[in-house]
mmCIF file of C-alpha atoms and ligand atoms in Angstrom:
data_model
loop_
_atom_site.group_PDB
_atom_site.id
_atom_site.type_symbol
_atom_site.label_atom_id
_atom_site.label_comp_id
_atom_site.label_asym_id
_atom_site.label_seq_id
_atom_site.Cartn_x
_atom_site.Cartn_y
_atom_site.Cartn_z
ATOM 1 C CA MET A 213 145.750 132.647 106.128
ATOM 2 C CA GLN A 214 147.879 135.682 106.845
ATOM 3 C CA LEU A 215 151.292 134.154 106.370
ATOM 4 C CA GLN A 216 153.018 137.475 106.805
ATOM 5 C CA SER A 217 151.560 138.001 110.261
ATOM 6 C CA MET A 218 153.081 134.706 111.366
ATOM 7 C CA TYR A 219 156.474 135.284 109.914
ATOM 8 C CA GLN A 220 157.569 137.655 112.558
ATOM 9 C CA GLU A 221 160.989 139.132 112.710
ATOM 10 C CA VAL A 222 162.202 136.867 115.511
ATOM 11 C CA ILE A 223 161.179 133.749 113.634
ATOM 12 C CA LEU A 224 162.799 134.941 110.432
ATOM 13 C CA ASP A 225 165.962 135.826 112.259
ATOM 14 C CA HIS A 226 166.244 132.337 113.759
ATOM 15 C CA TYR A 227 165.490 130.844 110.359
ATOM 16 C CA LYS A 228 168.229 132.852 108.690
ATOM 17 C CA HIS A 229 170.745 132.495 111.509
ATOM 18 C CA PRO A 230 170.022 129.163 113.212
ATOM 19 C CA HIS A 231 171.596 128.468 116.579
ATOM 20 C CA GLY A 232 173.508 125.236 117.063
ATOM 21 C CA ARG A 233 172.656 123.700 113.727
ATOM 22 C CA GLY A 234 174.558 120.580 112.644
ATOM 23 C CA LEU A 235 174.888 117.142 114.192
ATOM 24 C CA ARG A 236 177.369 116.679 116.993
ATOM 25 C CA GLU A 237 178.053 113.941 119.494
ATOM 26 C CA GLY A 238 174.984 112.905 121.445
ATOM 27 C CA ASP A 239 173.648 110.365 123.954
ATOM 28 C CA ALA A 240 170.554 109.704 121.847
ATOM 29 C CA GLU A 241 169.365 110.447 118.343
ATOM 30 C CA VAL A 242 165.816 110.680 117.070
ATOM 31 C CA HIS A 243 164.280 111.399 113.693
ATOM 32 C CA HIS A 244 160.887 113.069 113.610
ATOM 33 C CA VAL A 245 158.718 113.913 110.625
ATOM 34 C CA ASN A 246 155.773 116.246 110.250
ATOM 35 C CA PRO A 247 153.950 114.707 107.283
ATOM 36 C CA THR A 248 151.378 117.513 106.970
ATOM 37 C CA CYS A 249 154.071 119.989 106.013
ATOM 38 C CA GLY A 250 156.988 117.765 105.049
ATOM 39 C CA ASP A 251 159.289 118.969 107.826
ATOM 40 C CA GLU A 252 161.963 116.581 109.050
ATOM 41 C CA ILE A 253 164.455 116.769 111.865
ATOM 42 C CA THR A 254 167.251 114.571 113.125
ATOM 43 C CA LEU A 255 168.071 115.643 116.647
ATOM 44 C CA ARG A 256 170.697 114.556 119.158
ATOM 45 C CA VAL A 257 170.916 115.419 122.828
ATOM 46 C CA ARG A 258 173.921 115.163 125.079
ATOM 47 C CA TYR A 259 173.562 115.292 128.826
ATOM 48 C CA ASP A 260 176.120 116.088 131.472
ATOM 49 C CA GLY A 261 174.367 114.587 134.478
ATOM 50 C CA GLU A 262 171.058 116.470 134.703
ATOM 51 C CA THR A 263 172.279 119.336 132.533
ATOM 52 C CA ILE A 264 171.706 119.569 128.799
ATOM 53 C CA ALA A 265 175.214 119.853 127.390
ATOM 54 C CA ASP A 266 174.112 120.059 123.763
ATOM 55 C CA VAL A 267 171.162 119.764 121.416
ATOM 56 C CA SER A 268 172.331 119.368 117.852
ATOM 57 C CA TYR A 269 170.156 118.884 114.798
ATOM 58 C CA GLU A 270 169.803 118.731 111.055
ATOM 59 C CA SER A 271 166.445 119.806 109.757
ATOM 60 C CA GLN A 272 164.664 120.569 106.567
ATOM 61 C CA GLY A 273 161.271 122.048 105.983
ATOM 62 C CA CYS A 274 159.437 125.296 106.469
ATOM 63 C CA SER A 275 160.798 128.368 108.188
ATOM 64 C CA ILE A 276 158.622 127.813 111.269
ATOM 65 C CA SER A 277 159.953 124.321 111.948
ATOM 66 C CA GLN A 278 163.537 125.428 111.378
ATOM 67 C CA ALA A 279 163.266 128.579 113.451
ATOM 68 C CA SER A 280 161.678 126.582 116.250
ATOM 69 C CA ALA A 281 164.639 124.180 116.367
ATOM 70 C CA SER A 282 166.992 127.145 116.599
ATOM 71 C CA VAL A 283 164.979 128.659 119.464
ATOM 72 C CA LEU A 284 164.958 125.290 121.218
ATOM 73 C CA ASN A 285 168.743 125.071 121.015
ATOM 74 C CA GLU A 286 169.131 128.591 122.347
ATOM 75 C CA LEU A 287 166.686 128.039 125.207
ATOM 76 C CA LEU A 288 167.537 124.536 126.379
ATOM 77 C CA VAL A 289 171.309 124.114 126.125
ATOM 78 C CA GLY A 290 172.835 124.627 129.543
ATOM 79 C CA LYS A 291 169.541 124.069 131.396
ATOM 80 C CA GLU A 292 168.769 121.362 133.924
ATOM 81 C CA VAL A 293 166.280 118.831 132.611
ATOM 82 C CA THR A 294 163.539 119.846 135.091
ATOM 83 C CA GLU A 295 163.752 123.466 133.959
ATOM 84 C CA ALA A 296 163.884 122.439 130.307
ATOM 85 C CA ARG A 297 160.726 120.375 130.778
ATOM 86 C CA LYS A 298 158.978 123.376 132.280
ATOM 87 C CA ILE A 299 159.941 125.416 129.210
ATOM 88 C CA GLN A 300 158.767 122.624 126.898
ATOM 89 C CA GLU A 301 155.424 122.321 128.710
ATOM 90 C CA THR A 302 154.888 126.089 128.672
ATOM 91 C CA PHE A 303 155.632 126.178 124.953
ATOM 92 C CA LEU A 304 153.218 123.291 124.374
ATOM 93 C CA GLU A 305 150.528 125.129 126.337
ATOM 94 C CA LEU A 306 151.049 128.256 124.231
ATOM 95 C CA MET A 307 151.015 126.327 120.969
ATOM 96 C CA GLN A 308 147.823 124.478 121.903
ATOM 97 C CA SER A 309 146.055 127.710 122.877
ATOM 98 C CA LYS A 310 144.605 128.299 119.386
ATOM 99 C CA GLY A 311 145.646 131.939 119.634
ATOM 100 C CA ARG A 312 143.706 132.514 122.852
ATOM 101 C CA VAL A 313 146.719 132.939 125.121
ATOM 102 C CA THR A 314 148.498 136.277 125.061
ATOM 103 C CA PRO A 315 151.892 135.712 126.648
ATOM 104 C CA ASP A 316 152.291 137.649 129.894
ATOM 105 C CA ASP A 317 155.587 138.667 131.488
ATOM 106 C CA ALA A 318 155.919 135.391 133.375
ATOM 107 C CA MET A 319 155.448 133.405 130.188
ATOM 108 C CA GLU A 320 157.886 135.629 128.331
ATOM 109 C CA ASP A 321 160.469 135.041 131.057
ATOM 110 C CA VAL A 322 160.171 131.309 130.559
ATOM 111 C CA LEU A 323 159.858 131.229 126.776
ATOM 112 C CA GLN A 324 161.951 134.216 125.653
ATOM 113 C CA ASP A 325 162.176 134.100 121.823
ATOM 114 C CA ALA A 326 159.694 131.224 121.731
ATOM 115 C CA VAL A 327 156.812 133.638 122.494
ATOM 116 C CA ALA A 328 157.202 134.789 118.886
ATOM 117 C CA PHE A 329 155.348 131.616 117.914
ATOM 118 C CA ALA A 330 152.195 132.726 119.778
ATOM 119 C CA GLY A 331 150.571 133.828 116.504
ATOM 120 C CA VAL A 332 151.323 130.441 114.939
ATOM 121 C CA SER A 333 149.017 128.751 117.475
ATOM 122 C CA LYS A 334 146.027 130.059 115.498
ATOM 123 C CA TYR A 335 146.934 127.793 112.591
ATOM 124 C CA PRO A 336 146.506 124.097 113.525
ATOM 125 C CA ALA A 337 148.560 122.854 110.570
ATOM 126 C CA ARG A 338 151.443 125.111 111.571
ATOM 127 C CA VAL A 339 151.400 124.157 115.239
ATOM 128 C CA LYS A 340 152.916 120.807 114.275
ATOM 129 C CA CYS A 341 155.742 122.639 112.503
ATOM 130 C CA ALA A 342 156.544 124.650 115.625
ATOM 131 C CA LEU A 343 156.338 121.619 117.916
ATOM 132 C CA LEU A 344 158.345 119.189 115.775
ATOM 133 C CA SER A 345 161.767 119.865 117.315
ATOM 134 C CA TRP A 346 160.295 120.061 120.836
ATOM 135 C CA MET A 347 158.674 116.660 120.520
ATOM 136 C CA ALA A 348 161.948 115.305 119.136
ATOM 137 C CA TRP A 349 163.816 116.735 122.120
ATOM 138 C CA LYS A 350 161.300 115.237 124.535
ATOM 139 C CA ASP A 351 161.603 111.849 122.857
ATOM 140 C CA ALA A 352 165.416 111.926 122.830
ATOM 141 C CA THR A 353 165.507 113.012 126.460
ATOM 142 C CA ALA A 354 163.189 110.194 127.487
ATOM 143 C CA GLN A 355 165.560 107.759 125.773
ATOM 144 C CA VAL A 356 168.609 109.137 127.557
ATOM 145 C CA LEU A 357 166.919 109.165 130.935
ATOM 146 C CA GLY A 358 165.515 105.679 130.377
ATOM 147 C CA GLU A 359 161.879 106.668 130.483
ATOM 148 C CA SER A 360 159.084 105.592 128.221
ATOM 149 C CA ALA A 361 158.508 108.165 125.506
ATOM 150 C CA LEU A 362 154.800 107.524 125.869
ATOM 151 C CA GLU A 363 154.801 108.526 129.502
ATOM 152 C CA GLU A 364 153.454 112.029 130.031
ATOM 153 C CA THR A 365 155.218 114.133 132.611
ATOM 154 C CA ALA A 366 152.414 116.684 132.826
HETATM 155 ZN ZN1 LIG B 552 156.316 123.105 108.498
#
């Protein structure tokens, strides 16, 4: 496994300088674990109507899981929930592509820094690291909006 090829500059930058780290007031809190790697995250979301007012988190684990949480914070805070779900679904699609999807301009527009994880999709064990915070966000959002976390929106 070429670890170096995955640890791109964008990912390292988010890892070293995480956006929005720390737990703040929230409408729901979830704790998710990725047992394959040992990553853990406690994540809170706060909504202002349909708008994501804040996503705060405490996480520990590998650089991919931590960088991903930082990217999530940067991308989702301030977005309406419908737009945030579109971003989450696009990211999921990329991460499940097993390295076969090369992000085009449209995908880059939606995902911004999250396209840096494209290379990670080739490594099944690492995909869970990248998706940990996104699944936590989805779960927390479902709780706030009173939906079943098991219900797929896709
Ligand atoms: Zn990990």
